[in-house]
Amino acid sequence: MRTQVAIIGAGPAGMLLAHLLHRSGVDAVVLETRSQEYVASRIRAGILEQSSVDLLTSAGLGDRLHAEGFAHRGIYLRWPGERHHLDFVDLIGRSVWLYGQTEVQKDLVAAGTASVEYDVSDVALHEVATDRPYVTYVDASGTARRLDASVIAGCDGSFGPSRAEVPGKTWERTYPYSWLGVLADVPPSTDEVMYAWHPEGFALHSMRSPTVSRLYLQVPNGTDVRSWSDQRIWEALATRLGHGQDGWKLTPGPITEKSVLPMRSFVQTPMRHGRLLLAGDAAHIVPPTGAKGLNLAIADVALLAPALIALVKENDPTLADRYSGDAARRVWRCTHFSWWMTTMLHLGDDPFDAELQLSQLRWVTSSEAGATGLAENYAGLPIGF
Ligand code: FAS
Ligand code: PHB
């Protein structure tokens, strides 16, 4: 088979890229190792930056987002005895939306613009440093296949095969804690996302709809989710989120999903080798404290799509040659911000660090300069920053 762009991975990066290429008349085939149902069912990000919302809207993917998503003005920061709202709209004139990644994925699939082969295996990339790259794989029926392309887009996450085909440097940092995430059939107890510092550990209260809450709590690495009963989860969340303080109450409810997510940062530079270009988690992973993972994937694709369109339609490599450098600036900005939010809010063993964390929290909730710095990073810098 032959196509113009072979895309490895049908997550948000791969599907959005296929959608944007299709709208410009560029052929693409997406190869996905999992089933469509599995990819659609993964519970992941919840926050979209305004620039992500603008891009999805301009690409014809905004109808349900605007009907069912929630425009948030800001976030709450909480620690024992204190609760502060940072209003990003007042501070910087823009904010974020609450719209689950699963919904973005549904909208991308519903657009019907991506030609996806699900349930493939043994995906291997070949000749990526030439202008005749190709992918070999075994399709869902067990038949060995070859897909020739002008370009390969590696959108296969941090454990896919693409990253290993790009010689360069991988920067990695793991954190001494993980998140236990839960989905609960209970109306959120907060109107906007609440981040809580507590001596027992970090907690986060987010949501997915007026009747579904999404919450996380800091747990040690290697935690077995089965060691956390629903009751233990709700008790820890109530303590850490400040149930009963200043009249605020956390309402528990039936937990429908729970999982442990490790926290790590990694960056792959460069994000290109010959005719292989990486986007999304294939090139970078951030701890979710800054709500950047999905938004970074979208920002990569916002740069990658026009670069590939120019390359395959006009044989103009200018944007493709700039892609890695342009994308990496935002990657490092978001990597720093995610590291900063994570180290400010998660408890370690050192009481000196705890005092530094509380000092940072007091500063960003009392200084307009501090709050503005957090706001412009959380709400996202303009695409192409
Ligand atoms: P994805 O990982 O979404 O997609 C990559 C795709 O490639 C997958 O479908 C995979 O099956 C496929 N693939 C892998 N190997 C392959 C192969 N050999 N052949 C073919 N296909 C292959 N971000 C937040 O902002 N907030 C959160 O709360 C949050 N929670 C997360 C929870 C978890 C468990 C994980 C893993 C990530 C979370 N993230 C979160 C980050 C997440 O949102 C990612 O940033 C986002 O999914 C990135 O999208 P993609 O780059 O498309 O990668
Ligand atoms: C979520 O809603 O899943 C969410 C929100 C904010 C974060 C991380 C996850 O920082």
Coordinates of C-alpha atoms and ligand atoms in Angstrom, one line a residue:
M1 CA 0.0 0.0 0.0
R2 CA 1.1 3.6 -0.4
T3 CA 0.0 6.8 1.2
Q4 CA 1.4 10.3 1.6
V5 CA 1.7 10.3 5.4
A6 CA 1.9 7.1 7.5
I7 CA 0.8 7.9 11.1
I8 CA 1.7 5.6 13.9
G9 CA -0.8 5.8 16.8
A10 CA -4.6 6.7 16.9
G11 CA -4.5 8.8 20.1
P12 CA -5.4 12.5 19.9
A13 CA -2.1 13.5 18.2
G14 CA -2.4 10.9 15.4
M15 CA -6.1 11.4 14.9
L16 CA -6.0 15.2 14.9
L17 CA -3.0 15.1 12.5
A18 CA -5.0 12.8 10.1
H19 CA -8.0 15.1 10.4
L20 CA -6.0 18.3 9.5
L21 CA -4.2 16.5 6.6
H22 CA -7.5 15.2 5.3
R23 CA -8.9 18.8 5.3
S24 CA -6.0 19.8 3.1
G25 CA -6.3 16.9 0.7
V26 CA -3.3 15.0 2.0
D27 CA -3.7 11.2 2.2
A28 CA -2.9 9.6 5.5
V29 CA -3.2 6.1 7.0
V30 CA -3.2 5.6 10.8
L31 CA -1.9 2.4 12.3
E32 CA -3.1 1.6 15.8
T33 CA -2.1 -1.4 17.9
R34 CA -5.1 -1.3 20.2
S35 CA -8.8 -1.7 19.3
Q36 CA -11.0 1.4 18.6
E37 CA -13.0 0.6 21.8
Y38 CA -9.9 0.4 24.0
V39 CA -8.5 3.7 22.6
A40 CA -11.9 5.4 23.1
S41 CA -12.3 4.1 26.7
R42 CA -9.0 5.4 28.1
I43 CA -9.6 8.0 30.8
R44 CA -6.9 10.7 30.6
A45 CA -6.8 14.5 30.4
G46 CA -9.5 16.9 31.3
I47 CA -8.3 20.4 30.6
L48 CA -8.1 22.2 27.2
E49 CA -6.2 25.5 26.8
Q50 CA -8.1 28.2 24.9
S51 CA -5.6 27.7 22.0
S52 CA -6.5 24.0 21.9
V53 CA -10.2 24.9 21.8
D54 CA -9.6 27.5 19.1
L55 CA -7.7 25.0 16.9
L56 CA -10.4 22.2 17.4
T57 CA -13.1 24.7 16.6
S58 CA -11.4 26.0 13.5
A59 CA -11.0 22.4 12.3
G60 CA -14.7 21.7 12.6
L61 CA -14.4 19.7 15.8
G62 CA -15.9 22.2 18.2
D63 CA -19.7 21.6 18.2
R64 CA -20.0 19.2 21.1
L65 CA -17.1 20.9 22.9
H66 CA -19.0 24.2 23.0
A67 CA -22.3 22.5 23.8
E68 CA -21.0 20.1 26.6
G69 CA -17.6 21.5 27.6
F70 CA -17.3 23.9 30.6
A71 CA -15.4 27.2 30.3
H72 CA -13.6 27.7 33.6
R73 CA -12.4 31.1 34.8
G74 CA -9.5 29.6 36.8
I75 CA -8.5 27.2 39.6
Y76 CA -8.5 26.9 43.4
L77 CA -5.3 26.4 45.4
R78 CA -5.9 25.0 48.8
W79 CA -3.8 24.2 51.8
P80 CA -4.8 23.7 55.5
G81 CA -6.8 26.7 56.6
E82 CA -6.5 28.4 53.2
R83 CA -8.5 28.4 50.0
H84 CA -7.8 30.8 47.1
H85 CA -9.3 31.2 43.7
L86 CA -7.0 32.4 40.9
D87 CA -9.2 34.0 38.3
F88 CA -7.2 33.7 35.0
V89 CA -9.7 35.8 33.1
D90 CA -9.2 38.7 35.4
L91 CA -5.4 38.2 35.4
I92 CA -4.7 37.5 31.7
G93 CA -8.0 37.7 29.8
R94 CA -8.2 34.0 29.0
S95 CA -8.6 30.7 30.7
V96 CA -9.2 27.0 30.1
W97 CA -12.1 24.6 29.3
L98 CA -13.0 21.3 31.1
Y99 CA -13.7 18.7 28.3
G100 CA -12.4 15.2 28.8
Q101 CA -9.8 13.7 26.4
T102 CA -12.2 10.8 25.8
E103 CA -14.7 13.4 24.4
V104 CA -12.0 14.9 22.1
Q105 CA -11.2 11.3 20.9
K106 CA -14.9 10.7 20.3
D107 CA -15.2 13.9 18.2
L108 CA -12.1 12.9 16.2
V109 CA -13.4 9.5 15.4
A110 CA -16.9 10.9 14.6
A111 CA -15.4 13.3 12.1
G112 CA -14.7 10.2 9.9
T113 CA -11.7 11.9 8.3
A114 CA -9.0 9.4 9.5
S115 CA -8.4 6.1 7.8
V116 CA -7.4 3.9 10.7
E117 CA -6.2 0.3 10.9
Y118 CA -6.8 -0.9 14.5
D119 CA -5.5 -4.0 16.1
V120 CA -2.2 -4.0 14.1
S121 CA 1.0 -5.5 15.5
D122 CA 4.7 -5.8 14.8
V123 CA 4.9 -2.2 13.5
A124 CA 8.4 -1.4 12.3
L125 CA 9.7 1.7 10.6
H126 CA 12.2 1.5 7.8
E127 CA 14.4 3.9 5.7
V128 CA 13.2 6.9 7.7
A129 CA 16.4 8.8 6.8
T130 CA 15.6 8.5 3.0
D131 CA 12.8 10.0 1.0
R132 CA 11.3 6.6 0.6
P133 CA 10.4 5.6 4.2
Y134 CA 8.0 2.7 4.8
V135 CA 6.3 0.8 7.6
T136 CA 5.9 -2.9 8.0
Y137 CA 3.2 -4.4 10.2
V138 CA 0.8 -7.3 10.7
D139 CA -2.8 -6.3 10.2
A140 CA -5.8 -7.4 12.3
S141 CA -6.3 -10.5 10.2
G142 CA -2.7 -11.6 10.8
T143 CA -1.5 -10.6 7.3
A144 CA 2.0 -9.1 6.9
R145 CA 1.7 -5.7 5.3
R146 CA 4.0 -2.9 4.0
L147 CA 2.9 0.8 3.8
D148 CA 5.1 3.1 1.7
A149 CA 4.8 6.8 2.5
S150 CA 6.5 10.2 1.8
V151 CA 6.6 10.9 5.5
I152 CA 6.0 9.0 8.8
A153 CA 4.5 10.7 11.8
G154 CA 5.3 9.1 15.1
C155 CA 2.3 9.6 17.3
D156 CA 2.6 6.4 19.2
G157 CA 3.2 7.6 22.7
S158 CA 6.3 7.1 24.9
F159 CA 6.3 3.3 24.5
G160 CA 5.8 3.2 20.8
P161 CA 8.5 2.3 18.2
S162 CA 8.9 5.7 16.6
R163 CA 10.9 7.4 19.3
A164 CA 13.7 4.8 19.1
E165 CA 14.2 5.6 15.4
V166 CA 15.2 9.2 16.2
P167 CA 18.9 9.5 17.2
G168 CA 19.3 12.2 19.7
K169 CA 19.0 12.8 23.4
T170 CA 16.3 11.7 25.8
W171 CA 15.9 13.8 29.0
E172 CA 14.2 12.0 31.8
R173 CA 13.1 12.7 35.3
T174 CA 10.9 10.5 37.5
Y175 CA 9.1 11.7 40.6
P176 CA 9.0 9.9 44.0
Y177 CA 5.3 9.6 43.9
S178 CA 2.3 8.6 41.7
W179 CA -1.3 9.6 41.3
L180 CA -4.3 7.4 42.2
G181 CA -7.0 8.6 39.9
V182 CA -10.8 7.9 40.4
L183 CA -13.9 8.6 38.4
A184 CA -17.0 8.8 40.6
D185 CA -20.7 9.1 39.8
V186 CA -21.3 12.1 42.1
P187 CA -21.7 15.8 41.3
P188 CA -18.5 17.7 41.8
S189 CA -18.1 19.5 45.1
T190 CA -16.3 22.4 43.5
D191 CA -17.2 24.5 40.5
E192 CA -13.6 24.7 39.2
V193 CA -10.6 22.4 39.5
M194 CA -9.1 22.4 43.0
Y195 CA -5.4 21.6 43.7
A196 CA -4.7 20.9 47.4
W197 CA -1.4 20.8 49.3
H198 CA -1.6 18.8 52.5
P199 CA 0.9 17.2 55.0
E200 CA -0.6 13.8 54.1
G201 CA -0.1 14.4 50.4
F202 CA -1.5 16.2 47.3
A203 CA -5.1 15.9 46.1
L204 CA -6.9 17.2 43.1
H205 CA -10.6 17.7 42.5
S206 CA -11.7 17.8 38.9
M207 CA -14.8 16.8 37.0
R208 CA -16.2 15.5 33.7
S209 CA -19.8 16.6 33.9
P210 CA -22.4 18.0 36.3
T211 CA -22.8 14.5 37.6
V212 CA -19.4 12.9 37.3
S213 CA -16.3 13.9 39.4
R214 CA -12.7 13.1 38.6
L215 CA -10.3 13.1 41.6
Y216 CA -6.7 12.2 42.2
L217 CA -4.5 11.8 45.3
Q218 CA -0.8 11.4 45.7
V219 CA 0.3 7.9 46.6
P220 CA 3.8 6.2 46.8
N221 CA 5.3 4.8 43.7
G222 CA 4.4 1.1 43.2
T223 CA 1.0 1.5 45.0
D224 CA -1.4 -1.3 44.3
V225 CA -4.7 0.2 43.6
R226 CA -6.4 -2.7 45.3
S227 CA -4.9 -1.5 48.6
W228 CA -7.1 1.6 48.4
S229 CA -10.8 0.8 49.3
D230 CA -13.4 3.4 48.2
Q231 CA -13.8 4.4 51.8
R232 CA -10.1 4.9 52.3
I233 CA -10.0 7.0 49.1
W234 CA -12.8 9.3 50.1
E235 CA -11.4 9.7 53.6
A236 CA -8.0 10.7 52.3
L237 CA -9.6 13.1 49.7
A238 CA -11.8 14.7 52.4
T239 CA -8.8 15.3 54.6
R240 CA -6.5 16.6 51.9
L241 CA -9.1 18.8 50.1
G242 CA -10.2 20.4 53.4
H243 CA -13.7 18.9 54.0
G244 CA -15.4 20.9 56.7
Q245 CA -13.0 23.9 56.5
D246 CA -14.6 27.3 55.8
G247 CA -18.0 25.6 55.2
W248 CA -16.7 23.6 52.2
K249 CA -17.8 19.9 52.0
L250 CA -16.7 17.0 49.8
T251 CA -19.6 14.8 48.8
P252 CA -18.5 11.2 48.2
G253 CA -20.2 8.8 45.8
P254 CA -19.9 5.5 43.9
I255 CA -16.4 5.1 42.3
T256 CA -16.6 3.7 38.8
E257 CA -12.9 3.6 37.9
K258 CA -9.6 3.8 39.7
S259 CA -6.0 3.5 38.5
V260 CA -2.5 4.5 39.5
L261 CA -0.6 6.8 37.2
P262 CA 3.2 7.2 37.6
M263 CA 4.6 10.7 37.4
R264 CA 7.5 11.4 35.0
S265 CA 8.9 14.0 32.7
F266 CA 10.7 13.0 29.5
V267 CA 11.7 15.0 26.4
Q268 CA 13.1 13.6 23.2
T269 CA 15.2 16.0 21.2
P270 CA 15.3 16.4 18.3
M271 CA 11.7 15.5 17.3
R272 CA 12.6 14.7 13.7
H273 CA 14.9 12.3 11.9
G274 CA 14.8 12.5 8.1
R275 CA 11.2 11.7 7.0
L276 CA 10.1 10.7 10.6
L277 CA 8.6 13.4 12.7
L278 CA 7.4 12.9 16.3
A279 CA 4.3 14.5 17.9
G280 CA 2.6 14.2 21.3
D281 CA 3.7 11.7 24.0
A282 CA 6.0 10.1 21.5
A283 CA 8.3 13.1 22.0
H284 CA 7.5 14.2 25.5
I285 CA 5.8 13.2 28.7
V286 CA 4.8 15.7 31.5
P287 CA 3.4 15.0 35.0
P288 CA -0.3 15.9 34.7
T289 CA -0.2 18.5 37.5
G290 CA 0.1 21.3 35.0
A291 CA -2.7 19.8 32.7
K292 CA -0.3 20.0 29.7
G293 CA -0.1 16.5 28.2
L294 CA -3.0 16.7 25.8
N295 CA -2.5 20.4 25.1
L296 CA 1.1 19.8 24.1
A297 CA 0.1 17.0 21.7
I298 CA -2.4 19.4 20.1
A299 CA 0.2 22.2 19.9
D300 CA 2.7 19.8 18.2
V301 CA 0.1 18.9 15.6
A302 CA -0.8 22.5 15.0
L303 CA 2.8 23.0 13.9
L304 CA 3.3 19.5 12.2
A305 CA 0.2 19.5 10.0
P306 CA 1.1 22.7 7.9
A307 CA 4.7 21.4 7.8
L308 CA 3.7 18.1 6.3
I309 CA 1.1 19.7 3.9
A310 CA 3.8 22.0 2.5
L311 CA 6.3 19.1 2.3
V312 CA 4.1 16.6 0.5
K313 CA 2.0 19.0 -1.6
E314 CA 4.6 21.6 -2.6
N315 CA 7.8 19.8 -1.8
D316 CA 8.6 22.7 0.4
P317 CA 10.6 21.6 3.5
T318 CA 10.8 25.0 5.2
L319 CA 8.3 24.3 8.0
A320 CA 9.4 20.7 8.4
D321 CA 13.0 21.9 8.9
R322 CA 11.8 24.3 11.6
Y323 CA 9.4 21.9 13.3
S324 CA 11.6 20.3 15.9
G325 CA 13.1 23.6 17.1
D326 CA 9.7 25.5 17.1
A327 CA 7.9 22.6 18.9
A328 CA 10.7 22.1 21.5
R329 CA 10.4 25.7 22.8
R330 CA 6.9 25.0 24.0
V331 CA 7.7 21.5 25.1
W332 CA 10.4 22.8 27.5
R333 CA 8.1 25.7 28.7
C334 CA 5.4 23.1 29.5
T335 CA 7.9 20.7 31.0
H336 CA 9.2 23.3 33.3
F337 CA 5.7 24.5 34.3
S338 CA 4.5 20.9 34.9
W339 CA 7.7 20.2 37.0
W340 CA 7.1 23.5 39.0
M341 CA 3.4 22.7 39.8
T342 CA 4.3 19.1 40.7
T343 CA 7.2 20.0 43.1
M344 CA 5.1 22.9 44.6
L345 CA 2.2 20.7 45.5
H346 CA 3.5 17.2 46.2
L347 CA 4.9 16.3 49.6
G348 CA 8.3 14.7 49.9
D349 CA 10.2 13.7 53.1
D350 CA 12.0 17.0 53.7
P351 CA 10.3 19.6 56.0
F352 CA 12.5 22.2 54.4
D353 CA 10.9 21.5 51.0
A354 CA 7.4 21.7 52.7
E355 CA 8.2 25.3 53.9
L356 CA 9.4 26.2 50.4
Q357 CA 6.1 24.8 48.9
L358 CA 3.9 26.8 51.4
S359 CA 5.9 29.9 50.7
Q360 CA 5.3 29.5 46.9
L361 CA 1.6 28.9 47.5
R362 CA 1.3 32.0 49.7
W363 CA 3.2 34.0 47.0
V364 CA 1.1 32.9 44.0
T365 CA -2.1 33.6 45.9
S366 CA -1.1 37.0 47.3
S367 CA 1.0 38.5 44.5
E368 CA -0.5 39.6 41.2
A369 CA 2.8 39.0 39.5
G370 CA 3.0 35.4 41.0
A371 CA -0.6 34.7 40.1
T372 CA -0.2 36.0 36.6
G373 CA 2.9 33.8 36.0
L374 CA 0.9 30.8 37.0
A375 CA -2.1 31.9 35.0
E376 CA -0.3 32.4 31.7
N377 CA 1.4 29.1 31.9
Y378 CA -1.7 27.1 33.0
A379 CA -4.0 28.8 30.4
G380 CA -1.2 28.2 27.8
L381 CA 1.0 30.5 25.8
P382 CA 0.0 31.2 22.2
I383 CA 0.7 28.4 19.7
G384 CA 4.1 28.9 18.2
F385 CA 5.5 30.4 21.5
Ligands
FAS1 P1 -1.4 8.6 23.3 O1 -0.6 7.7 24.2 O2 -2.8 9.1 23.7 O3 -1.7 7.8 21.9 C1 -0.6 7.0 21.4 C2 -1.3 5.8 20.6 O4 -0.3 5.1 20.0 C3 -2.1 4.9 21.6 O5 -3.4 4.7 21.1 C4 -1.3 3.6 21.5 O6 -2.1 2.4 21.6 C5 -0.6 3.7 20.1 N1 0.6 2.9 20.0 C6 1.5 2.6 20.9 N2 2.5 1.8 20.4 C7 2.1 1.5 19.1 C8 2.6 0.7 18.1 N3 3.7 -0.1 18.3 N4 1.9 0.6 16.9 C9 0.8 1.3 16.7 N5 0.2 2.1 17.7 C10 0.9 2.2 18.8 N6 -2.7 14.5 30.6 C11 -3.3 15.5 31.2 O7 -3.1 16.6 30.8 N7 -4.1 15.2 32.3 C12 -4.3 14.0 32.8 O8 -5.0 13.8 33.8 C13 -3.7 12.9 32.1 N8 -3.9 11.6 32.6 C14 -3.2 10.6 32.0 C15 -3.4 9.3 32.4 C16 -2.7 8.2 31.8 C17 -2.9 6.8 32.3 C18 -1.8 8.5 30.7 C19 -1.0 7.4 30.1 C20 -1.6 9.8 30.3 C21 -2.4 10.9 30.9 N9 -2.2 12.2 30.4 C22 -2.8 13.2 31.0 C23 -1.4 12.5 29.2 C24 -2.3 12.2 28.0 O9 -3.4 13.0 28.0 C25 -1.4 12.4 26.8 O10 -0.7 13.6 26.9 C26 -2.1 12.3 25.5 O11 -2.8 11.0 25.5 C27 -1.1 12.4 24.4 O12 -1.7 12.0 23.2 P2 -0.9 11.2 22.1 O13 0.4 11.8 21.9 O14 -1.8 10.9 21.0 O15 -0.5 9.8 22.8
PHB2 C1 -8.4 16.1 34.9 O1 -9.6 16.6 34.9 O2 -8.3 14.9 34.6 C2 -7.2 16.9 35.3 C3 -7.3 18.2 35.6 C4 -6.2 19.0 35.9 C5 -5.0 18.3 36.0 C6 -4.9 17.0 35.7 C7 -6.0 16.2 35.3 O3 -3.9 19.0 36.3

